[in-house]
Amino acid sequence: MGGLFLLFTFATTNLTSGCFEHERAALLRFKHNLSDPSGRLSSWNGNNCCNWQGVDCNNATGYVTRLDLGTDSSDENPIPEFIGSLTKLRYLNLSSMGFSGIVPHSIGNLSNLRVLDLSNMELVVDEFSWFSSLLSLKSLDLSGAERC
Ligand SMILES: *[C@@H]1O[C@H](CO)[C@@H](O)[C@H](O)[C@H]1NC(C)=O
Ligand SMILES: *[C@@H]1O[C@H](CO)[C@@H](O)[C@H](O)[C@H]1NC(C)=O
Ligand SMILES: *[C@@H]1O[C@H](CO)[C@@H](O)[C@H](O)[C@H]1NC(C)=O
Ligand SMILES: *[C@@H]1O[C@H](CO)[C@@H](O)[C@H](O)[C@H]1NC(C)=O
């Protein structure tokens, strides 16, 4: 239902720049799964997800290339799998966001990723094979994560 509604609002809006609907939907699902005590994600509404705080898009392609949520959330949920659908991400920083559990393998889909910061969280890396597809990676911070 929610998906249908989003699709509808997208279809009736004349977007001239940035923000693909599937990426916007993924970000909204992501927001839905976060507790947001500081209201940092209060700008996450409206059609142009490229204007949302912590989200940057490539001006030419319109894809989300940077997701920087900084610190100060008290979430204890796993990092949602659908983060892997933001395929053009180059920078992903969820440091200290309070996620816990297994690092989703779908992050291996983010083949454009250059910077991945998942530090200071109680994460578990259950296997490393999916890292091998992160060919563009220049900086990886998993400090705080456990290997199991
Ligand atoms: C993208 O466009 C915005 C607004 O027009 C501008 O502020 C920003 O510098 C541009 N970014 C790049 C990488 O060109
Ligand atoms: C990620 O965000 C945190 C908090 O804002 C910052 O301290 C850290 O330097 C960032 N990491 C990277 C790799 O940019
Ligand atoms: C999203 O949050 C709900 C509870 O708020 C939880 O049951 C669900 O497992 C979470 N999903 C993901 C993918 O983290
Ligand atoms: C992302 O990766 C998962 C698991 O690694 C895979 O099953 C899935 O098909 C991939 N999804 C996309 C959109 O590439």
JSON list of C-alpha atoms and ligand atoms in Angstrom, two decimals:
[
{"chain": "A", "resi": 1, "resn": "MET", "atom": "CA", "xyz": [0.00, 0.00, 0.00]},
{"chain": "A", "resi": 2, "resn": "GLY", "atom": "CA", "xyz": [2.68, 2.45, 1.09]},
{"chain": "A", "resi": 3, "resn": "GLY", "atom": "CA", "xyz": [4.69, 1.57, -1.99]},
{"chain": "A", "resi": 4, "resn": "LEU", "atom": "CA", "xyz": [1.72, 2.18, -4.24]},
{"chain": "A", "resi": 5, "resn": "PHE", "atom": "CA", "xyz": [1.12, 5.54, -2.70]},
{"chain": "A", "resi": 6, "resn": "LEU", "atom": "CA", "xyz": [4.75, 6.55, -3.14]},
{"chain": "A", "resi": 7, "resn": "LEU", "atom": "CA", "xyz": [4.63, 5.44, -6.75]},
{"chain": "A", "resi": 8, "resn": "PHE", "atom": "CA", "xyz": [1.52, 7.50, -7.28]},
{"chain": "A", "resi": 9, "resn": "THR", "atom": "CA", "xyz": [2.93, 10.69, -5.78]},
{"chain": "A", "resi": 10, "resn": "PHE", "atom": "CA", "xyz": [6.05, 10.21, -7.86]},
{"chain": "A", "resi": 11, "resn": "ALA", "atom": "CA", "xyz": [4.10, 9.76, -11.08]},
{"chain": "A", "resi": 12, "resn": "THR", "atom": "CA", "xyz": [2.12, 12.94, -10.53]},
{"chain": "A", "resi": 13, "resn": "THR", "atom": "CA", "xyz": [5.16, 15.07, -9.72]},
{"chain": "A", "resi": 14, "resn": "ASN", "atom": "CA", "xyz": [7.27, 16.61, -12.40]},
{"chain": "A", "resi": 15, "resn": "LEU", "atom": "CA", "xyz": [10.79, 15.88, -11.23]},
{"chain": "A", "resi": 16, "resn": "THR", "atom": "CA", "xyz": [13.43, 17.83, -13.01]},
{"chain": "A", "resi": 17, "resn": "SER", "atom": "CA", "xyz": [16.44, 16.72, -11.04]},
{"chain": "A", "resi": 18, "resn": "GLY", "atom": "CA", "xyz": [17.70, 13.87, -8.97]},
{"chain": "A", "resi": 19, "resn": "CYS", "atom": "CA", "xyz": [16.16, 11.37, -6.64]},
{"chain": "A", "resi": 20, "resn": "PHE", "atom": "CA", "xyz": [14.97, 8.14, -8.18]},
{"chain": "A", "resi": 21, "resn": "GLU", "atom": "CA", "xyz": [11.80, 6.74, -6.69]},
{"chain": "A", "resi": 22, "resn": "HIS", "atom": "CA", "xyz": [13.30, 3.37, -5.77]},
{"chain": "A", "resi": 23, "resn": "GLU", "atom": "CA", "xyz": [16.10, 5.14, -3.91]},
{"chain": "A", "resi": 24, "resn": "ARG", "atom": "CA", "xyz": [13.68, 7.48, -2.20]},
{"chain": "A", "resi": 25, "resn": "ALA", "atom": "CA", "xyz": [11.56, 4.49, -1.15]},
{"chain": "A", "resi": 26, "resn": "ALA", "atom": "CA", "xyz": [14.64, 2.72, 0.22]},
{"chain": "A", "resi": 27, "resn": "LEU", "atom": "CA", "xyz": [15.62, 5.82, 2.22]},
{"chain": "A", "resi": 28, "resn": "LEU", "atom": "CA", "xyz": [12.11, 6.14, 3.61]},
{"chain": "A", "resi": 29, "resn": "ARG", "atom": "CA", "xyz": [12.15, 2.50, 4.66]},
{"chain": "A", "resi": 30, "resn": "PHE", "atom": "CA", "xyz": [15.50, 3.15, 6.24]},
{"chain": "A", "resi": 31, "resn": "LYS", "atom": "CA", "xyz": [14.10, 6.14, 8.13]},
{"chain": "A", "resi": 32, "resn": "HIS", "atom": "CA", "xyz": [11.14, 4.07, 9.21]},
{"chain": "A", "resi": 33, "resn": "ASN", "atom": "CA", "xyz": [13.54, 1.62, 10.80]},
{"chain": "A", "resi": 34, "resn": "LEU", "atom": "CA", "xyz": [15.42, 4.22, 12.79]},
{"chain": "A", "resi": 35, "resn": "SER", "atom": "CA", "xyz": [14.55, 5.77, 16.06]},
{"chain": "A", "resi": 36, "resn": "ASP", "atom": "CA", "xyz": [15.31, 9.44, 15.59]},
{"chain": "A", "resi": 37, "resn": "PRO", "atom": "CA", "xyz": [15.42, 11.06, 19.01]},
{"chain": "A", "resi": 38, "resn": "SER", "atom": "CA", "xyz": [17.29, 14.14, 17.79]},
{"chain": "A", "resi": 39, "resn": "GLY", "atom": "CA", "xyz": [14.94, 14.69, 14.85]},
{"chain": "A", "resi": 40, "resn": "ARG", "atom": "CA", "xyz": [17.84, 14.63, 12.45]},
{"chain": "A", "resi": 41, "resn": "LEU", "atom": "CA", "xyz": [15.74, 12.90, 9.82]},
{"chain": "A", "resi": 42, "resn": "SER", "atom": "CA", "xyz": [12.89, 15.40, 10.04]},
{"chain": "A", "resi": 43, "resn": "SER", "atom": "CA", "xyz": [13.94, 16.76, 6.64]},
{"chain": "A", "resi": 44, "resn": "TRP", "atom": "CA", "xyz": [13.38, 13.32, 5.13]},
{"chain": "A", "resi": 45, "resn": "ASN", "atom": "CA", "xyz": [10.07, 13.99, 3.43]},
{"chain": "A", "resi": 46, "resn": "GLY", "atom": "CA", "xyz": [8.98, 15.47, 0.13]},
{"chain": "A", "resi": 47, "resn": "ASN", "atom": "CA", "xyz": [9.91, 14.23, -3.29]},
{"chain": "A", "resi": 48, "resn": "ASN", "atom": "CA", "xyz": [13.49, 15.31, -3.70]},
{"chain": "A", "resi": 49, "resn": "CYS", "atom": "CA", "xyz": [15.48, 12.97, -1.52]},
{"chain": "A", "resi": 50, "resn": "CYS", "atom": "CA", "xyz": [18.64, 14.67, -2.79]},
{"chain": "A", "resi": 51, "resn": "ASN", "atom": "CA", "xyz": [17.78, 17.65, -0.59]},
{"chain": "A", "resi": 52, "resn": "TRP", "atom": "CA", "xyz": [17.39, 15.60, 2.55]},
{"chain": "A", "resi": 53, "resn": "GLN", "atom": "CA", "xyz": [19.88, 16.11, 5.32]},
{"chain": "A", "resi": 54, "resn": "GLY", "atom": "CA", "xyz": [22.76, 13.65, 5.16]},
{"chain": "A", "resi": 55, "resn": "VAL", "atom": "CA", "xyz": [21.87, 12.60, 1.59]},
{"chain": "A", "resi": 56, "resn": "ASP", "atom": "CA", "xyz": [23.80, 13.76, -1.46]},
{"chain": "A", "resi": 57, "resn": "CYS", "atom": "CA", "xyz": [23.21, 12.87, -5.07]},
{"chain": "A", "resi": 58, "resn": "ASN", "atom": "CA", "xyz": [25.38, 13.07, -8.12]},
{"chain": "A", "resi": 59, "resn": "ASN", "atom": "CA", "xyz": [24.23, 16.20, -9.98]},
{"chain": "A", "resi": 60, "resn": "ALA", "atom": "CA", "xyz": [24.59, 14.60, -13.35]},
{"chain": "A", "resi": 61, "resn": "THR", "atom": "CA", "xyz": [23.02, 11.18, -12.76]},
{"chain": "A", "resi": 62, "resn": "GLY", "atom": "CA", "xyz": [20.65, 11.91, -9.88]},
{"chain": "A", "resi": 63, "resn": "TYR", "atom": "CA", "xyz": [21.71, 8.80, -7.96]},
{"chain": "A", "resi": 64, "resn": "VAL", "atom": "CA", "xyz": [22.33, 8.94, -4.23]},
{"chain": "A", "resi": 65, "resn": "THR", "atom": "CA", "xyz": [26.09, 8.86, -3.79]},
{"chain": "A", "resi": 66, "resn": "ARG", "atom": "CA", "xyz": [26.53, 9.80, -0.17]},
{"chain": "A", "resi": 67, "resn": "LEU", "atom": "CA", "xyz": [24.75, 8.85, 3.01]},
{"chain": "A", "resi": 68, "resn": "ASP", "atom": "CA", "xyz": [26.14, 10.44, 6.13]},
{"chain": "A", "resi": 69, "resn": "LEU", "atom": "CA", "xyz": [24.02, 10.09, 9.21]},
{"chain": "A", "resi": 70, "resn": "GLY", "atom": "CA", "xyz": [26.66, 10.86, 11.80]},
{"chain": "A", "resi": 71, "resn": "THR", "atom": "CA", "xyz": [26.12, 9.94, 15.41]},
{"chain": "A", "resi": 72, "resn": "ASP", "atom": "CA", "xyz": [23.49, 10.14, 18.06]},
{"chain": "A", "resi": 73, "resn": "SER", "atom": "CA", "xyz": [20.89, 7.51, 17.47]},
{"chain": "A", "resi": 74, "resn": "SER", "atom": "CA", "xyz": [19.94, 4.88, 19.97]},
{"chain": "A", "resi": 75, "resn": "ASP", "atom": "CA", "xyz": [18.82, 2.24, 17.55]},
{"chain": "A", "resi": 76, "resn": "GLU", "atom": "CA", "xyz": [19.44, -1.42, 18.25]},
{"chain": "A", "resi": 77, "resn": "ASN", "atom": "CA", "xyz": [18.05, -2.81, 14.99]},
{"chain": "A", "resi": 78, "resn": "PRO", "atom": "CA", "xyz": [20.13, -4.50, 12.33]},
{"chain": "A", "resi": 79, "resn": "ILE", "atom": "CA", "xyz": [21.29, -2.41, 9.38]},
{"chain": "A", "resi": 80, "resn": "PRO", "atom": "CA", "xyz": [18.46, -2.94, 6.87]},
{"chain": "A", "resi": 81, "resn": "GLU", "atom": "CA", "xyz": [19.29, -5.20, 3.88]},
{"chain": "A", "resi": 82, "resn": "PHE", "atom": "CA", "xyz": [17.82, -2.73, 1.39]},
{"chain": "A", "resi": 83, "resn": "ILE", "atom": "CA", "xyz": [20.75, -0.37, 1.95]},
{"chain": "A", "resi": 84, "resn": "GLY", "atom": "CA", "xyz": [22.16, -2.54, -0.86]},
{"chain": "A", "resi": 85, "resn": "SER", "atom": "CA", "xyz": [19.65, -1.07, -3.31]},
{"chain": "A", "resi": 86, "resn": "LEU", "atom": "CA", "xyz": [21.37, 2.35, -3.23]},
{"chain": "A", "resi": 87, "resn": "THR", "atom": "CA", "xyz": [23.73, 0.97, -5.82]},
{"chain": "A", "resi": 88, "resn": "LYS", "atom": "CA", "xyz": [25.49, 4.22, -6.74]},
{"chain": "A", "resi": 89, "resn": "LEU", "atom": "CA", "xyz": [26.55, 5.01, -3.19]},
{"chain": "A", "resi": 90, "resn": "ARG", "atom": "CA", "xyz": [30.16, 6.15, -2.96]},
{"chain": "A", "resi": 91, "resn": "TYR", "atom": "CA", "xyz": [30.19, 7.16, 0.70]},
{"chain": "A", "resi": 92, "resn": "LEU", "atom": "CA", "xyz": [28.32, 5.41, 3.49]},
{"chain": "A", "resi": 93, "resn": "ASN", "atom": "CA", "xyz": [28.81, 6.50, 7.05]},
{"chain": "A", "resi": 94, "resn": "LEU", "atom": "CA", "xyz": [26.65, 4.97, 9.74]},
{"chain": "A", "resi": 95, "resn": "SER", "atom": "CA", "xyz": [29.27, 5.37, 12.45]},
{"chain": "A", "resi": 96, "resn": "SER", "atom": "CA", "xyz": [27.87, 5.31, 15.98]},
{"chain": "A", "resi": 97, "resn": "MET", "atom": "CA", "xyz": [24.32, 5.00, 14.73]},
{"chain": "A", "resi": 98, "resn": "GLY", "atom": "CA", "xyz": [23.63, 2.30, 17.26]},
{"chain": "A", "resi": 99, "resn": "PHE", "atom": "CA", "xyz": [22.91, -0.46, 14.79]},
{"chain": "A", "resi": 100, "resn": "SER", "atom": "CA", "xyz": [23.65, -3.96, 15.95]},
{"chain": "A", "resi": 101, "resn": "GLY", "atom": "CA", "xyz": [23.67, -7.46, 14.52]},
{"chain": "A", "resi": 102, "resn": "ILE", "atom": "CA", "xyz": [25.06, -8.88, 11.33]},
{"chain": "A", "resi": 103, "resn": "VAL", "atom": "CA", "xyz": [26.45, -6.54, 8.66]},
{"chain": "A", "resi": 104, "resn": "PRO", "atom": "CA", "xyz": [24.14, -7.16, 5.70]},
{"chain": "A", "resi": 105, "resn": "HIS", "atom": "CA", "xyz": [25.76, -8.92, 2.75]},
{"chain": "A", "resi": 106, "resn": "SER", "atom": "CA", "xyz": [23.82, -6.66, 0.42]},
{"chain": "A", "resi": 107, "resn": "ILE", "atom": "CA", "xyz": [26.46, -4.00, 1.14]},
{"chain": "A", "resi": 108, "resn": "GLY", "atom": "CA", "xyz": [28.53, -6.08, -1.27]},
{"chain": "A", "resi": 109, "resn": "ASN", "atom": "CA", "xyz": [26.19, -4.76, -3.99]},
{"chain": "A", "resi": 110, "resn": "LEU", "atom": "CA", "xyz": [27.51, -1.26, -3.52]},
{"chain": "A", "resi": 111, "resn": "SER", "atom": "CA", "xyz": [30.26, -1.63, -6.06]},
{"chain": "A", "resi": 112, "resn": "ASN", "atom": "CA", "xyz": [30.87, 2.13, -6.30]},
{"chain": "A", "resi": 113, "resn": "LEU", "atom": "CA", "xyz": [31.55, 2.45, -2.61]},
{"chain": "A", "resi": 114, "resn": "ARG", "atom": "CA", "xyz": [34.77, 4.27, -1.74]},
{"chain": "A", "resi": 115, "resn": "VAL", "atom": "CA", "xyz": [34.24, 4.96, 1.93]},
{"chain": "A", "resi": 116, "resn": "LEU", "atom": "CA", "xyz": [32.45, 2.63, 4.31]},
{"chain": "A", "resi": 117, "resn": "ASP", "atom": "CA", "xyz": [32.38, 3.61, 7.97]},
{"chain": "A", "resi": 118, "resn": "LEU", "atom": "CA", "xyz": [30.51, 1.19, 10.22]},
{"chain": "A", "resi": 119, "resn": "SER", "atom": "CA", "xyz": [32.58, 1.90, 13.30]},
{"chain": "A", "resi": 120, "resn": "ASN", "atom": "CA", "xyz": [31.50, 2.12, 16.92]},
{"chain": "A", "resi": 121, "resn": "MET", "atom": "CA", "xyz": [28.58, -0.24, 16.69]},
{"chain": "A", "resi": 122, "resn": "GLU", "atom": "CA", "xyz": [27.95, -3.70, 18.00]},
{"chain": "A", "resi": 123, "resn": "LEU", "atom": "CA", "xyz": [28.07, -5.32, 14.61]},
{"chain": "A", "resi": 124, "resn": "VAL", "atom": "CA", "xyz": [29.00, -8.83, 13.65]},
{"chain": "A", "resi": 125, "resn": "VAL", "atom": "CA", "xyz": [30.73, -9.75, 10.43]},
{"chain": "A", "resi": 126, "resn": "ASP", "atom": "CA", "xyz": [29.78, -13.35, 9.70]},
{"chain": "A", "resi": 127, "resn": "GLU", "atom": "CA", "xyz": [31.72, -13.68, 6.47]},
{"chain": "A", "resi": 128, "resn": "PHE", "atom": "CA", "xyz": [33.96, -11.51, 4.35]},
{"chain": "A", "resi": 129, "resn": "SER", "atom": "CA", "xyz": [33.38, -12.91, 0.86]},
{"chain": "A", "resi": 130, "resn": "TRP", "atom": "CA", "xyz": [30.94, -10.16, -0.07]},
{"chain": "A", "resi": 131, "resn": "PHE", "atom": "CA", "xyz": [33.64, -7.52, 0.56]},
{"chain": "A", "resi": 132, "resn": "SER", "atom": "CA", "xyz": [35.44, -8.78, -2.51]},
{"chain": "A", "resi": 133, "resn": "SER", "atom": "CA", "xyz": [32.97, -7.03, -4.80]},
{"chain": "A", "resi": 134, "resn": "LEU", "atom": "CA", "xyz": [33.76, -3.66, -3.24]},
{"chain": "A", "resi": 135, "resn": "LEU", "atom": "CA", "xyz": [36.45, -2.97, -5.78]},
{"chain": "A", "resi": 136, "resn": "SER", "atom": "CA", "xyz": [36.41, 0.81, -5.41]},
{"chain": "A", "resi": 137, "resn": "LEU", "atom": "CA", "xyz": [36.79, 0.79, -1.65]},
{"chain": "A", "resi": 138, "resn": "LYS", "atom": "CA", "xyz": [39.51, 3.13, -0.37]},
{"chain": "A", "resi": 139, "resn": "SER", "atom": "CA", "xyz": [38.55, 3.39, 3.28]},
{"chain": "A", "resi": 140, "resn": "LEU", "atom": "CA", "xyz": [36.91, 0.84, 5.52]},
{"chain": "A", "resi": 141, "resn": "ASP", "atom": "CA", "xyz": [36.27, 1.25, 9.21]},
{"chain": "A", "resi": 142, "resn": "LEU", "atom": "CA", "xyz": [34.70, -1.69, 11.02]},
{"chain": "A", "resi": 143, "resn": "SER", "atom": "CA", "xyz": [36.26, -0.97, 14.38]},
{"chain": "A", "resi": 144, "resn": "GLY", "atom": "CA", "xyz": [34.01, -2.21, 17.11]},
{"chain": "A", "resi": 145, "resn": "ALA", "atom": "CA", "xyz": [32.59, -4.98, 14.96]},
{"chain": "A", "resi": 146, "resn": "GLU", "atom": "CA", "xyz": [33.15, -8.60, 15.88]},
{"chain": "A", "resi": 147, "resn": "ARG", "atom": "CA", "xyz": [34.07, -11.48, 13.66]},
{"chain": "A", "resi": 148, "resn": "CYS", "atom": "CA", "xyz": [32.09, -14.62, 14.23]},
{"chain": "B", "resi": 1, "resn": "LIG", "atom": "C1", "xyz": [25.53, 20.07, -7.27]},
{"chain": "B", "resi": 1, "resn": "LIG", "atom": "O1", "xyz": [24.60, 21.12, -7.35]},
{"chain": "B", "resi": 1, "resn": "LIG", "atom": "C2", "xyz": [24.49, 21.88, -6.16]},
{"chain": "B", "resi": 1, "resn": "LIG", "atom": "C3", "xyz": [23.33, 22.86, -6.32]},
{"chain": "B", "resi": 1, "resn": "LIG", "atom": "O2", "xyz": [23.25, 23.35, -7.62]},
{"chain": "B", "resi": 1, "resn": "LIG", "atom": "C4", "xyz": [25.81, 22.57, -5.90]},
{"chain": "B", "resi": 1, "resn": "LIG", "atom": "O3", "xyz": [25.74, 23.33, -4.72]},
{"chain": "B", "resi": 1, "resn": "LIG", "atom": "C5", "xyz": [26.89, 21.51, -5.76]},
{"chain": "B", "resi": 1, "resn": "LIG", "atom": "O4", "xyz": [28.15, 22.12, -5.59]},
{"chain": "B", "resi": 1, "resn": "LIG", "atom": "C6", "xyz": [26.93, 20.61, -6.97]},
{"chain": "B", "resi": 1, "resn": "LIG", "atom": "N1", "xyz": [27.84, 19.50, -6.68]},
{"chain": "B", "resi": 1, "resn": "LIG", "atom": "C7", "xyz": [28.73, 19.07, -7.55]},
{"chain": "B", "resi": 1, "resn": "LIG", "atom": "C8", "xyz": [29.60, 17.94, -7.11]},
{"chain": "B", "resi": 1, "resn": "LIG", "atom": "O5", "xyz": [28.86, 19.58, -8.66]},
{"chain": "B", "resi": 2, "resn": "LIG", "atom": "C1", "xyz": [31.67, 9.34, 9.89]},
{"chain": "B", "resi": 2, "resn": "LIG", "atom": "O1", "xyz": [30.92, 10.23, 10.70]},
{"chain": "B", "resi": 2, "resn": "LIG", "atom": "C2", "xyz": [31.51, 10.46, 11.97]},
{"chain": "B", "resi": 2, "resn": "LIG", "atom": "C3", "xyz": [30.56, 11.29, 12.80]},
{"chain": "B", "resi": 2, "resn": "LIG", "atom": "O2", "xyz": [30.12, 12.40, 12.11]},
{"chain": "B", "resi": 2, "resn": "LIG", "atom": "C4", "xyz": [32.86, 11.12, 11.77]},
{"chain": "B", "resi": 2, "resn": "LIG", "atom": "O3", "xyz": [33.50, 11.35, 13.00]},
{"chain": "B", "resi": 2, "resn": "LIG", "atom": "C5", "xyz": [33.73, 10.22, 10.90]},
{"chain": "B", "resi": 2, "resn": "LIG", "atom": "O4", "xyz": [34.96, 10.86, 10.61]},
{"chain": "B", "resi": 2, "resn": "LIG", "atom": "C6", "xyz": [33.04, 9.87, 9.59]},
{"chain": "B", "resi": 2, "resn": "LIG", "atom": "N1", "xyz": [33.83, 8.87, 8.89]},
{"chain": "B", "resi": 2, "resn": "LIG", "atom": "C7", "xyz": [34.32, 9.07, 7.67]},
{"chain": "B", "resi": 2, "resn": "LIG", "atom": "C8", "xyz": [35.13, 7.94, 7.10]},
{"chain": "B", "resi": 2, "resn": "LIG", "atom": "O5", "xyz": [34.13, 10.08, 7.01]},
{"chain": "B", "resi": 3, "resn": "LIG", "atom": "C1", "xyz": [12.63, -2.63, 11.25]},
{"chain": "B", "resi": 3, "resn": "LIG", "atom": "O1", "xyz": [12.14, -2.35, 12.54]},
{"chain": "B", "resi": 3, "resn": "LIG", "atom": "C2", "xyz": [11.21, -3.29, 13.02]},
{"chain": "B", "resi": 3, "resn": "LIG", "atom": "C3", "xyz": [10.75, -2.85, 14.39]},
{"chain": "B", "resi": 3, "resn": "LIG", "atom": "O2", "xyz": [10.61, -1.49, 14.45]},
{"chain": "B", "resi": 3, "resn": "LIG", "atom": "C4", "xyz": [11.87, -4.66, 13.10]},
{"chain": "B", "resi": 3, "resn": "LIG", "atom": "O3", "xyz": [10.92, -5.60, 13.51]},
{"chain": "B", "resi": 3, "resn": "LIG", "atom": "C5", "xyz": [12.41, -5.04, 11.74]},
{"chain": "B", "resi": 3, "resn": "LIG", "atom": "O4", "xyz": [13.12, -6.25, 11.85]},
{"chain": "B", "resi": 3, "resn": "LIG", "atom": "C6", "xyz": [13.34, -3.97, 11.24]},
{"chain": "B", "resi": 3, "resn": "LIG", "atom": "N1", "xyz": [13.78, -4.35, 9.90]},
{"chain": "B", "resi": 3, "resn": "LIG", "atom": "C7", "xyz": [15.03, -4.22, 9.51]},
{"chain": "B", "resi": 3, "resn": "LIG", "atom": "C8", "xyz": [15.31, -4.64, 8.12]},
{"chain": "B", "resi": 3, "resn": "LIG", "atom": "O5", "xyz": [15.90, -3.78, 10.22]},
{"chain": "B", "resi": 4, "resn": "LIG", "atom": "C1", "xyz": [22.32, -7.75, -3.37]},
{"chain": "B", "resi": 4, "resn": "LIG", "atom": "O1", "xyz": [23.05, -8.75, -2.71]},
{"chain": "B", "resi": 4, "resn": "LIG", "atom": "C2", "xyz": [22.26, -9.83, -2.25]},
{"chain": "B", "resi": 4, "resn": "LIG", "atom": "C3", "xyz": [23.07, -10.72, -1.33]},
{"chain": "B", "resi": 4, "resn": "LIG", "atom": "O2", "xyz": [24.45, -10.52, -1.43]},
{"chain": "B", "resi": 4, "resn": "LIG", "atom": "C4", "xyz": [21.74, -10.53, -3.49]},
{"chain": "B", "resi": 4, "resn": "LIG", "atom": "O3", "xyz": [21.02, -11.69, -3.12]},
{"chain": "B", "resi": 4, "resn": "LIG", "atom": "C5", "xyz": [20.84, -9.57, -4.22]},
{"chain": "B", "resi": 4, "resn": "LIG", "atom": "O4", "xyz": [20.36, -10.15, -5.39]},
{"chain": "B", "resi": 4, "resn": "LIG", "atom": "C6", "xyz": [21.53, -8.27, -4.54]},
{"chain": "B", "resi": 4, "resn": "LIG", "atom": "N1", "xyz": [20.56, -7.31, -4.94]},
{"chain": "B", "resi": 4, "resn": "LIG", "atom": "C7", "xyz": [20.75, -6.47, -5.95]},
{"chain": "B", "resi": 4, "resn": "LIG", "atom": "C8", "xyz": [19.66, -5.47, -6.20]},
{"chain": "B", "resi": 4, "resn": "LIG", "atom": "O5", "xyz": [21.75, -6.49, -6.62]}
]
